[in-house]
Amino acid sequence: MAGTRRRPARGEGTAWAGELRALWTAPVWGATAAVMLLALALVGRLWMAGAPYGVLDPSVSALTSLPSALRAAAWQFATLLGLVLTGVVVATGLGQTLEGGTWSALRLFENRVGVLWARKVGAALALSLASQIATGVLLWLGTSAYARLWPVRPRAVPSGFADGAVHTSPPLPVEFATWGQAAGAIAAALLVQLLFISLAALAAALLRSVIGTLALGIGPLLVTAPLVLLPAAPFLPHRWIADLLNLPAEAQYQLYLWNQAPSDPAPLTGGLALAGGAALAAVAAWAALRSERALRPVD
């Protein structure tokens, strides 16, 4: 009896490990490396410009703190860079599996679509978490090196004139993140990643094409991004993400390549909206994957 109970556990563990190994492909490696390098380049560009990205917002000089760097990496993976990386991961994983017909073979051995779908999601989220942590550590190491080689200029509030005298305000303090804020940002980024993964998986299930998964998984969020400047902004995922992460308004288009509309201080509302959207997209993707055409009798 004891041996009978252990076999399913070993088989399930092997299946989960296989999903992770299946993601170690050249496109995923290349996209992950490109995202990390671009995040470092964006920070380096602003550092050389004096390190501010807004008078009242945190400075990139705060990234010399590891929690702040981890929070910044989470913000990167919850915005455009993370969206593109997720599209590549789902396209080369689930999209290729569906396009090549491997999904039908998998269903012959494991007909529980929910289990197969959960493995795909779990592997993608695990890759995202590992990439976030690696990017955060690289940002921390990079900015620590910048701080030694090119110390940043202090950020000061613009001077004022009164009675012919010039009054210069003291430099603004750098806003460092705590470990709790870093952990919260990583958890929020994983929730956003779940939305990205579910939308891309739904595109893969409907189109069963690698190119189609990339186009339909990434395209809608890119096309609707300008709508955040219209009254429809509160009903868009872009705004929910900015609210949940509390992204600095000026930094959104300079450092995180996202919309530049100021976020509302309502992270709970944004988080609930994102969770609801991710759940709906995940259920729709599961339903589309469940109706496997290759396993139906020929009409």
mmCIF file of C-alpha atoms in Angstrom:
data_model
loop_
_atom_site.group_PDB
_atom_site.id
_atom_site.type_symbol
_atom_site.label_atom_id
_atom_site.label_comp_id
_atom_site.label_asym_id
_atom_site.label_seq_id
_atom_site.Cartn_x
_atom_site.Cartn_y
_atom_site.Cartn_z
ATOM 1 C CA MET A 1 0.000 0.000 0.000
ATOM 2 C CA ALA A 2 2.796 2.418 0.857
ATOM 3 C CA GLY A 3 4.504 1.789 -2.499
ATOM 4 C CA THR A 4 1.225 2.288 -4.334
ATOM 5 C CA ARG A 5 0.789 5.697 -2.743
ATOM 6 C CA ARG A 6 4.294 6.843 -3.613
ATOM 7 C CA ARG A 7 4.124 6.166 -7.354
ATOM 8 C CA PRO A 8 1.597 8.896 -8.205
ATOM 9 C CA ALA A 9 3.633 11.419 -6.210
ATOM 10 C CA ARG A 10 6.788 10.547 -8.139
ATOM 11 C CA GLY A 11 4.910 10.645 -11.431
ATOM 12 C CA GLU A 12 3.381 14.017 -10.663
ATOM 13 C CA GLY A 13 6.721 15.460 -9.565
ATOM 14 C CA THR A 14 8.335 14.210 -12.755
ATOM 15 C CA ALA A 15 5.575 15.790 -14.822
ATOM 16 C CA TRP A 16 6.032 19.174 -13.119
ATOM 17 C CA ALA A 17 9.802 18.974 -13.599
ATOM 18 C CA GLY A 18 9.214 18.118 -17.244
ATOM 19 C CA GLU A 19 7.147 21.275 -17.724
ATOM 20 C CA LEU A 20 10.002 23.350 -16.336
ATOM 21 C CA ARG A 21 12.548 21.601 -18.576
ATOM 22 C CA ALA A 22 10.307 22.159 -21.583
ATOM 23 C CA LEU A 23 10.611 25.918 -21.093
ATOM 24 C CA TRP A 24 14.412 25.891 -21.308
ATOM 25 C CA THR A 25 14.426 26.691 -25.004
ATOM 26 C CA ALA A 26 16.488 29.165 -27.016
ATOM 27 C CA PRO A 27 13.582 31.621 -27.554
ATOM 28 C CA VAL A 28 12.759 31.707 -23.835
ATOM 29 C CA TRP A 29 16.409 32.057 -22.837
ATOM 30 C CA GLY A 30 16.891 34.809 -25.408
ATOM 31 C CA ALA A 31 13.748 36.707 -24.386
ATOM 32 C CA THR A 32 14.631 36.450 -20.688
ATOM 33 C CA ALA A 33 18.156 37.725 -21.290
ATOM 34 C CA ALA A 34 16.831 40.559 -23.453
ATOM 35 C CA VAL A 35 14.352 41.636 -20.752
ATOM 36 C CA MET A 36 17.074 41.651 -18.094
ATOM 37 C CA LEU A 37 19.489 43.626 -20.287
ATOM 38 C CA LEU A 38 16.820 46.152 -21.252
ATOM 39 C CA ALA A 39 15.868 46.682 -17.596
ATOM 40 C CA LEU A 40 19.527 47.311 -16.774
ATOM 41 C CA ALA A 41 19.859 49.668 -19.754
ATOM 42 C CA LEU A 42 16.816 51.721 -18.723
ATOM 43 C CA VAL A 43 18.195 52.145 -15.217
ATOM 44 C CA GLY A 44 21.661 52.970 -16.539
ATOM 45 C CA ARG A 45 20.274 55.640 -18.876
ATOM 46 C CA LEU A 46 18.440 57.390 -16.058
ATOM 47 C CA TRP A 47 21.417 57.035 -13.716
ATOM 48 C CA MET A 48 23.695 58.798 -16.165
ATOM 49 C CA ALA A 49 21.086 61.549 -16.518
ATOM 50 C CA GLY A 50 21.221 62.273 -12.788
ATOM 51 C CA ALA A 51 19.051 59.476 -11.421
ATOM 52 C CA PRO A 52 15.689 61.201 -10.938
ATOM 53 C CA TYR A 53 12.495 60.164 -12.631
ATOM 54 C CA GLY A 54 10.203 62.742 -11.138
ATOM 55 C CA VAL A 55 10.498 65.480 -8.538
ATOM 56 C CA LEU A 56 8.362 63.709 -5.953
ATOM 57 C CA ASP A 57 8.970 60.087 -6.989
ATOM 58 C CA PRO A 58 11.679 57.651 -5.898
ATOM 59 C CA SER A 59 15.089 57.897 -7.523
ATOM 60 C CA VAL A 60 16.884 55.067 -9.259
ATOM 61 C CA SER A 61 19.641 55.656 -6.711
ATOM 62 C CA ALA A 62 17.340 53.763 -4.315
ATOM 63 C CA LEU A 63 18.120 50.609 -6.292
ATOM 64 C CA THR A 64 21.418 50.360 -4.429
ATOM 65 C CA SER A 65 19.179 48.765 -1.777
ATOM 66 C CA LEU A 66 18.380 45.106 -2.545
ATOM 67 C CA PRO A 67 14.676 45.345 -1.515
ATOM 68 C CA SER A 68 14.235 48.398 -3.762
ATOM 69 C CA ALA A 69 15.937 46.582 -6.637
ATOM 70 C CA LEU A 70 13.701 43.542 -6.178
ATOM 71 C CA ARG A 71 10.630 45.795 -6.140
ATOM 72 C CA ALA A 72 11.800 47.507 -9.341
ATOM 73 C CA ALA A 73 12.343 44.131 -11.008
ATOM 74 C CA ALA A 74 8.824 43.064 -10.019
ATOM 75 C CA TRP A 75 7.444 46.272 -11.552
ATOM 76 C CA GLN A 76 9.321 45.510 -14.779
ATOM 77 C CA PHE A 77 7.826 42.014 -14.990
ATOM 78 C CA ALA A 78 4.322 43.346 -14.322
ATOM 79 C CA THR A 79 4.446 45.852 -17.189
ATOM 80 C CA LEU A 80 5.500 45.794 -20.842
ATOM 81 C CA LEU A 81 8.718 43.790 -20.481
ATOM 82 C CA GLY A 82 6.889 41.112 -18.523
ATOM 83 C CA LEU A 83 4.034 41.070 -21.031
ATOM 84 C CA VAL A 84 6.408 40.445 -23.933
ATOM 85 C CA LEU A 85 8.323 37.765 -22.041
ATOM 86 C CA THR A 86 5.100 35.996 -21.061
ATOM 87 C CA GLY A 87 3.935 36.035 -24.671
ATOM 88 C CA VAL A 88 7.164 34.349 -25.767
ATOM 89 C CA VAL A 89 6.995 31.769 -22.962
ATOM 90 C CA VAL A 90 3.390 30.773 -23.674
ATOM 91 C CA ALA A 91 3.912 30.806 -27.449
ATOM 92 C CA THR A 92 6.979 28.543 -27.315
ATOM 93 C CA GLY A 93 5.424 26.339 -24.646
ATOM 94 C CA LEU A 94 1.680 25.894 -25.005
ATOM 95 C CA GLY A 95 1.431 27.447 -28.470
ATOM 96 C CA GLN A 96 4.080 25.140 -29.940
ATOM 97 C CA THR A 97 2.511 22.150 -28.177
ATOM 98 C CA LEU A 98 -0.876 22.883 -29.742
ATOM 99 C CA GLU A 99 0.477 23.758 -33.184
ATOM 100 C CA GLY A 100 2.664 20.656 -33.388
ATOM 101 C CA GLY A 101 -0.050 18.273 -32.198
ATOM 102 C CA THR A 102 1.763 17.301 -28.984
ATOM 103 C CA TRP A 103 -1.205 18.431 -26.898
ATOM 104 C CA SER A 104 -3.355 15.631 -28.327
ATOM 105 C CA ALA A 105 -0.728 13.067 -27.341
ATOM 106 C CA LEU A 106 -0.576 14.509 -23.835
ATOM 107 C CA ARG A 107 -4.337 14.195 -23.534
ATOM 108 C CA LEU A 108 -4.131 10.505 -24.368
ATOM 109 C CA PHE A 109 -2.029 9.952 -21.232
ATOM 110 C CA GLU A 110 -3.572 12.658 -19.003
ATOM 111 C CA ASN A 111 -7.108 13.617 -19.921
ATOM 112 C CA ARG A 112 -7.533 15.963 -16.948
ATOM 113 C CA VAL A 113 -7.126 19.265 -18.760
ATOM 114 C CA GLY A 114 -7.131 21.136 -15.474
ATOM 115 C CA VAL A 115 -3.989 19.276 -14.388
ATOM 116 C CA LEU A 116 -2.206 19.940 -17.687
ATOM 117 C CA TRP A 117 -3.253 23.598 -17.590
ATOM 118 C CA ALA A 118 -2.115 23.977 -13.968
ATOM 119 C CA ARG A 119 1.299 22.560 -14.851
ATOM 120 C CA LYS A 120 1.701 25.044 -17.701
ATOM 121 C CA VAL A 121 0.716 27.966 -15.459
ATOM 122 C CA GLY A 122 2.899 26.784 -12.599
ATOM 123 C CA ALA A 123 5.964 26.414 -14.805
ATOM 124 C CA ALA A 124 5.473 29.866 -16.347
ATOM 125 C CA LEU A 125 5.011 31.498 -12.926
ATOM 126 C CA ALA A 126 8.073 29.699 -11.563
ATOM 127 C CA LEU A 127 10.128 31.005 -14.480
ATOM 128 C CA SER A 128 8.772 34.511 -13.892
ATOM 129 C CA LEU A 129 9.633 34.396 -10.186
ATOM 130 C CA ALA A 130 13.177 33.193 -10.868
ATOM 131 C CA SER A 131 13.650 35.858 -13.544
ATOM 132 C CA GLN A 132 12.339 38.597 -11.247
ATOM 133 C CA ILE A 133 14.750 37.672 -8.478
ATOM 134 C CA ALA A 134 17.686 37.387 -10.882
ATOM 135 C CA THR A 135 16.843 40.761 -12.437
ATOM 136 C CA GLY A 136 16.532 42.381 -9.017
ATOM 137 C CA VAL A 137 19.932 41.088 -7.952
ATOM 138 C CA LEU A 138 21.482 42.319 -11.220
ATOM 139 C CA LEU A 139 19.906 45.761 -10.731
ATOM 140 C CA TRP A 140 21.257 45.898 -7.204
ATOM 141 C CA LEU A 141 24.767 44.896 -8.289
ATOM 142 C CA GLY A 142 24.690 47.239 -11.279
ATOM 143 C CA THR A 143 23.517 50.306 -9.389
ATOM 144 C CA SER A 144 25.954 49.569 -6.560
ATOM 145 C CA ALA A 145 28.739 49.684 -9.145
ATOM 146 C CA TYR A 146 27.293 52.903 -10.610
ATOM 147 C CA ALA A 147 27.235 54.450 -7.131
ATOM 148 C CA ARG A 148 30.969 53.867 -6.767
ATOM 149 C CA LEU A 149 31.959 54.964 -10.268
ATOM 150 C CA TRP A 150 29.449 57.767 -10.947
ATOM 151 C CA PRO A 151 27.861 59.122 -7.737
ATOM 152 C CA VAL A 152 24.442 60.629 -8.424
ATOM 153 C CA ARG A 153 23.657 64.293 -8.072
ATOM 154 C CA PRO A 154 21.305 65.156 -5.182
ATOM 155 C CA ARG A 155 17.713 65.764 -6.180
ATOM 156 C CA ALA A 156 16.489 69.194 -5.135
ATOM 157 C CA VAL A 157 13.144 70.959 -5.415
ATOM 158 C CA PRO A 158 13.320 73.825 -7.963
ATOM 159 C CA SER A 159 14.487 77.083 -6.392
ATOM 160 C CA GLY A 160 12.090 79.945 -5.706
ATOM 161 C CA PHE A 161 12.473 83.714 -5.911
ATOM 162 C CA ALA A 162 11.225 86.066 -3.214
ATOM 163 C CA ASP A 163 12.315 89.692 -2.717
ATOM 164 C CA GLY A 164 15.180 89.162 -5.117
ATOM 165 C CA ALA A 165 16.590 86.355 -3.003
ATOM 166 C CA VAL A 166 17.010 82.788 -4.226
ATOM 167 C CA HIS A 167 15.688 80.098 -1.897
ATOM 168 C CA THR A 168 16.835 76.568 -2.666
ATOM 169 C CA SER A 169 15.028 73.727 -0.989
ATOM 170 C CA PRO A 170 17.097 70.889 0.500
ATOM 171 C CA PRO A 171 17.563 67.713 -1.550
ATOM 172 C CA LEU A 172 14.659 65.294 -1.485
ATOM 173 C CA PRO A 173 15.299 62.065 0.420
ATOM 174 C CA VAL A 174 15.649 58.870 -1.577
ATOM 175 C CA GLU A 175 12.696 56.556 -0.960
ATOM 176 C CA PHE A 176 13.989 53.052 -0.239
ATOM 177 C CA ALA A 177 11.676 50.037 -0.213
ATOM 178 C CA THR A 178 11.363 47.697 2.745
ATOM 179 C CA TRP A 179 11.509 43.917 2.489
ATOM 180 C CA GLY A 180 7.756 43.819 3.023
ATOM 181 C CA GLN A 181 7.194 46.197 0.114
ATOM 182 C CA ALA A 182 9.509 44.110 -2.065
ATOM 183 C CA ALA A 183 7.632 40.914 -1.204
ATOM 184 C CA GLY A 184 4.303 42.632 -1.865
ATOM 185 C CA ALA A 185 5.508 43.873 -5.253
ATOM 186 C CA ILE A 186 6.701 40.381 -6.231
ATOM 187 C CA ALA A 187 3.361 38.854 -5.205
ATOM 188 C CA ALA A 188 1.488 41.543 -7.145
ATOM 189 C CA ALA A 189 3.698 40.955 -10.186
ATOM 190 C CA LEU A 190 2.895 37.232 -10.084
ATOM 191 C CA LEU A 191 -0.814 38.077 -10.067
ATOM 192 C CA VAL A 192 -0.286 40.300 -13.109
ATOM 193 C CA GLN A 193 1.742 37.533 -14.733
ATOM 194 C CA LEU A 194 -1.171 35.140 -14.166
ATOM 195 C CA LEU A 195 -3.377 37.522 -16.147
ATOM 196 C CA PHE A 196 -0.789 37.750 -18.933
ATOM 197 C CA ILE A 197 -0.370 33.954 -19.011
ATOM 198 C CA SER A 198 -4.117 33.308 -19.081
ATOM 199 C CA LEU A 199 -4.713 35.786 -21.906
ATOM 200 C CA ALA A 200 -1.859 34.333 -23.963
ATOM 201 C CA ALA A 201 -3.027 30.767 -23.253
ATOM 202 C CA LEU A 202 -6.539 31.676 -24.371
ATOM 203 C CA ALA A 203 -5.067 33.027 -27.611
ATOM 204 C CA ALA A 204 -3.054 29.812 -28.033
ATOM 205 C CA ALA A 205 -6.103 27.623 -27.402
ATOM 206 C CA LEU A 206 -8.217 29.532 -29.916
ATOM 207 C CA LEU A 207 -5.635 29.961 -32.684
ATOM 208 C CA ARG A 208 -3.330 26.951 -32.068
ATOM 209 C CA SER A 209 -0.453 28.872 -33.587
ATOM 210 C CA VAL A 210 2.816 30.235 -32.225
ATOM 211 C CA ILE A 211 2.576 33.467 -34.215
ATOM 212 C CA GLY A 212 -1.103 33.821 -33.379
ATOM 213 C CA THR A 213 -0.378 33.374 -29.682
ATOM 214 C CA LEU A 214 2.196 36.157 -29.778
ATOM 215 C CA ALA A 215 -0.050 38.477 -31.778
ATOM 216 C CA LEU A 216 -3.280 37.945 -29.855
ATOM 217 C CA GLY A 217 -1.610 37.464 -26.482
ATOM 218 C CA ILE A 218 0.331 40.742 -26.584
ATOM 219 C CA GLY A 219 -1.500 42.866 -29.154
ATOM 220 C CA PRO A 220 -4.748 43.756 -27.329
ATOM 221 C CA LEU A 221 -2.968 45.223 -24.297
ATOM 222 C CA LEU A 222 -0.632 47.211 -26.544
ATOM 223 C CA VAL A 223 -3.440 48.556 -28.731
ATOM 224 C CA THR A 224 -5.619 49.613 -25.803
ATOM 225 C CA ALA A 225 -2.787 51.302 -23.869
ATOM 226 C CA PRO A 226 -3.598 54.840 -25.173
ATOM 227 C CA LEU A 227 -7.141 54.499 -23.781
ATOM 228 C CA VAL A 228 -5.788 55.092 -20.257
ATOM 229 C CA LEU A 229 -5.897 58.827 -21.025
ATOM 230 C CA LEU A 230 -9.655 58.643 -21.666
ATOM 231 C CA PRO A 231 -12.555 58.295 -19.202
ATOM 232 C CA ALA A 232 -12.503 54.535 -19.827
ATOM 233 C CA ALA A 233 -9.188 54.236 -17.917
ATOM 234 C CA PRO A 234 -10.677 52.811 -14.656
ATOM 235 C CA PHE A 235 -12.004 49.823 -16.622
ATOM 236 C CA LEU A 236 -8.696 48.869 -18.269
ATOM 237 C CA PRO A 237 -6.143 46.315 -16.997
ATOM 238 C CA HIS A 238 -3.419 48.918 -17.524
ATOM 239 C CA ARG A 239 -4.913 51.106 -14.845
ATOM 240 C CA TRP A 240 -5.542 48.176 -12.502
ATOM 241 C CA ILE A 241 -1.872 47.224 -12.767
ATOM 242 C CA ALA A 242 -0.701 50.785 -12.083
ATOM 243 C CA ASP A 243 -3.056 50.969 -9.093
ATOM 244 C CA LEU A 244 -1.984 47.612 -7.669
ATOM 245 C CA LEU A 245 1.737 48.351 -7.991
ATOM 246 C CA ASN A 246 1.396 52.057 -7.178
ATOM 247 C CA LEU A 247 3.749 52.856 -10.040
ATOM 248 C CA PRO A 248 5.270 56.361 -9.953
ATOM 249 C CA ALA A 249 3.493 58.342 -12.667
ATOM 250 C CA GLU A 250 6.583 59.841 -14.317
ATOM 251 C CA ALA A 251 8.477 56.542 -14.139
ATOM 252 C CA GLN A 252 5.833 54.576 -15.983
ATOM 253 C CA TYR A 253 6.940 55.613 -19.446
ATOM 254 C CA GLN A 254 10.606 56.350 -18.624
ATOM 255 C CA LEU A 255 11.555 53.261 -16.667
ATOM 256 C CA TYR A 256 8.705 50.759 -16.902
ATOM 257 C CA LEU A 257 7.396 51.375 -20.456
ATOM 258 C CA TRP A 258 3.795 51.498 -19.314
ATOM 259 C CA ASN A 259 1.033 54.101 -19.442
ATOM 260 C CA GLN A 260 1.825 57.473 -17.895
ATOM 261 C CA ALA A 261 -1.583 58.096 -16.339
ATOM 262 C CA PRO A 262 -1.272 58.616 -12.573
ATOM 263 C CA SER A 263 -2.494 55.665 -10.568
ATOM 264 C CA ASP A 264 -5.217 55.949 -7.959
ATOM 265 C CA PRO A 265 -4.188 55.068 -4.391
ATOM 266 C CA ALA A 266 -6.523 52.052 -4.373
ATOM 267 C CA PRO A 267 -4.370 48.919 -4.634
ATOM 268 C CA LEU A 268 -7.118 46.691 -3.239
ATOM 269 C CA THR A 269 -9.529 47.694 -5.999
ATOM 270 C CA GLY A 270 -6.880 47.161 -8.664
ATOM 271 C CA GLY A 271 -5.884 43.827 -7.152
ATOM 272 C CA LEU A 272 -9.467 42.549 -7.021
ATOM 273 C CA ALA A 273 -10.085 43.646 -10.605
ATOM 274 C CA LEU A 274 -6.907 41.921 -11.759
ATOM 275 C CA ALA A 275 -7.728 38.751 -9.819
ATOM 276 C CA GLY A 276 -11.195 38.669 -11.369
ATOM 277 C CA GLY A 277 -9.835 39.253 -14.868
ATOM 278 C CA ALA A 278 -7.151 36.613 -14.422
ATOM 279 C CA ALA A 279 -9.704 34.080 -13.131
ATOM 280 C CA LEU A 280 -12.058 34.698 -16.052
ATOM 281 C CA ALA A 281 -9.236 34.434 -18.584
ATOM 282 C CA ALA A 282 -7.917 31.254 -16.919
ATOM 283 C CA VAL A 283 -11.347 29.579 -16.975
ATOM 284 C CA ALA A 284 -11.874 30.594 -20.604
ATOM 285 C CA ALA A 285 -8.445 29.186 -21.528
ATOM 286 C CA TRP A 286 -9.236 25.943 -19.681
ATOM 287 C CA ALA A 287 -12.574 25.618 -21.482
ATOM 288 C CA ALA A 288 -10.944 26.234 -24.866
ATOM 289 C CA LEU A 289 -8.196 23.708 -24.137
ATOM 290 C CA ARG A 290 -10.757 21.173 -22.950
ATOM 291 C CA SER A 291 -12.544 21.127 -26.306
ATOM 292 C CA GLU A 292 -9.707 19.337 -28.087
ATOM 293 C CA ARG A 293 -10.695 18.967 -31.725
ATOM 294 C CA ALA A 294 -8.069 16.312 -32.490
ATOM 295 C CA LEU A 295 -9.669 13.884 -30.031
ATOM 296 C CA ARG A 296 -13.173 14.120 -31.478
ATOM 297 C CA PRO A 297 -14.520 11.537 -33.925
ATOM 298 C CA VAL A 298 -14.357 12.495 -37.562
ATOM 299 C CA ASP A 299 -17.709 13.816 -38.782
#
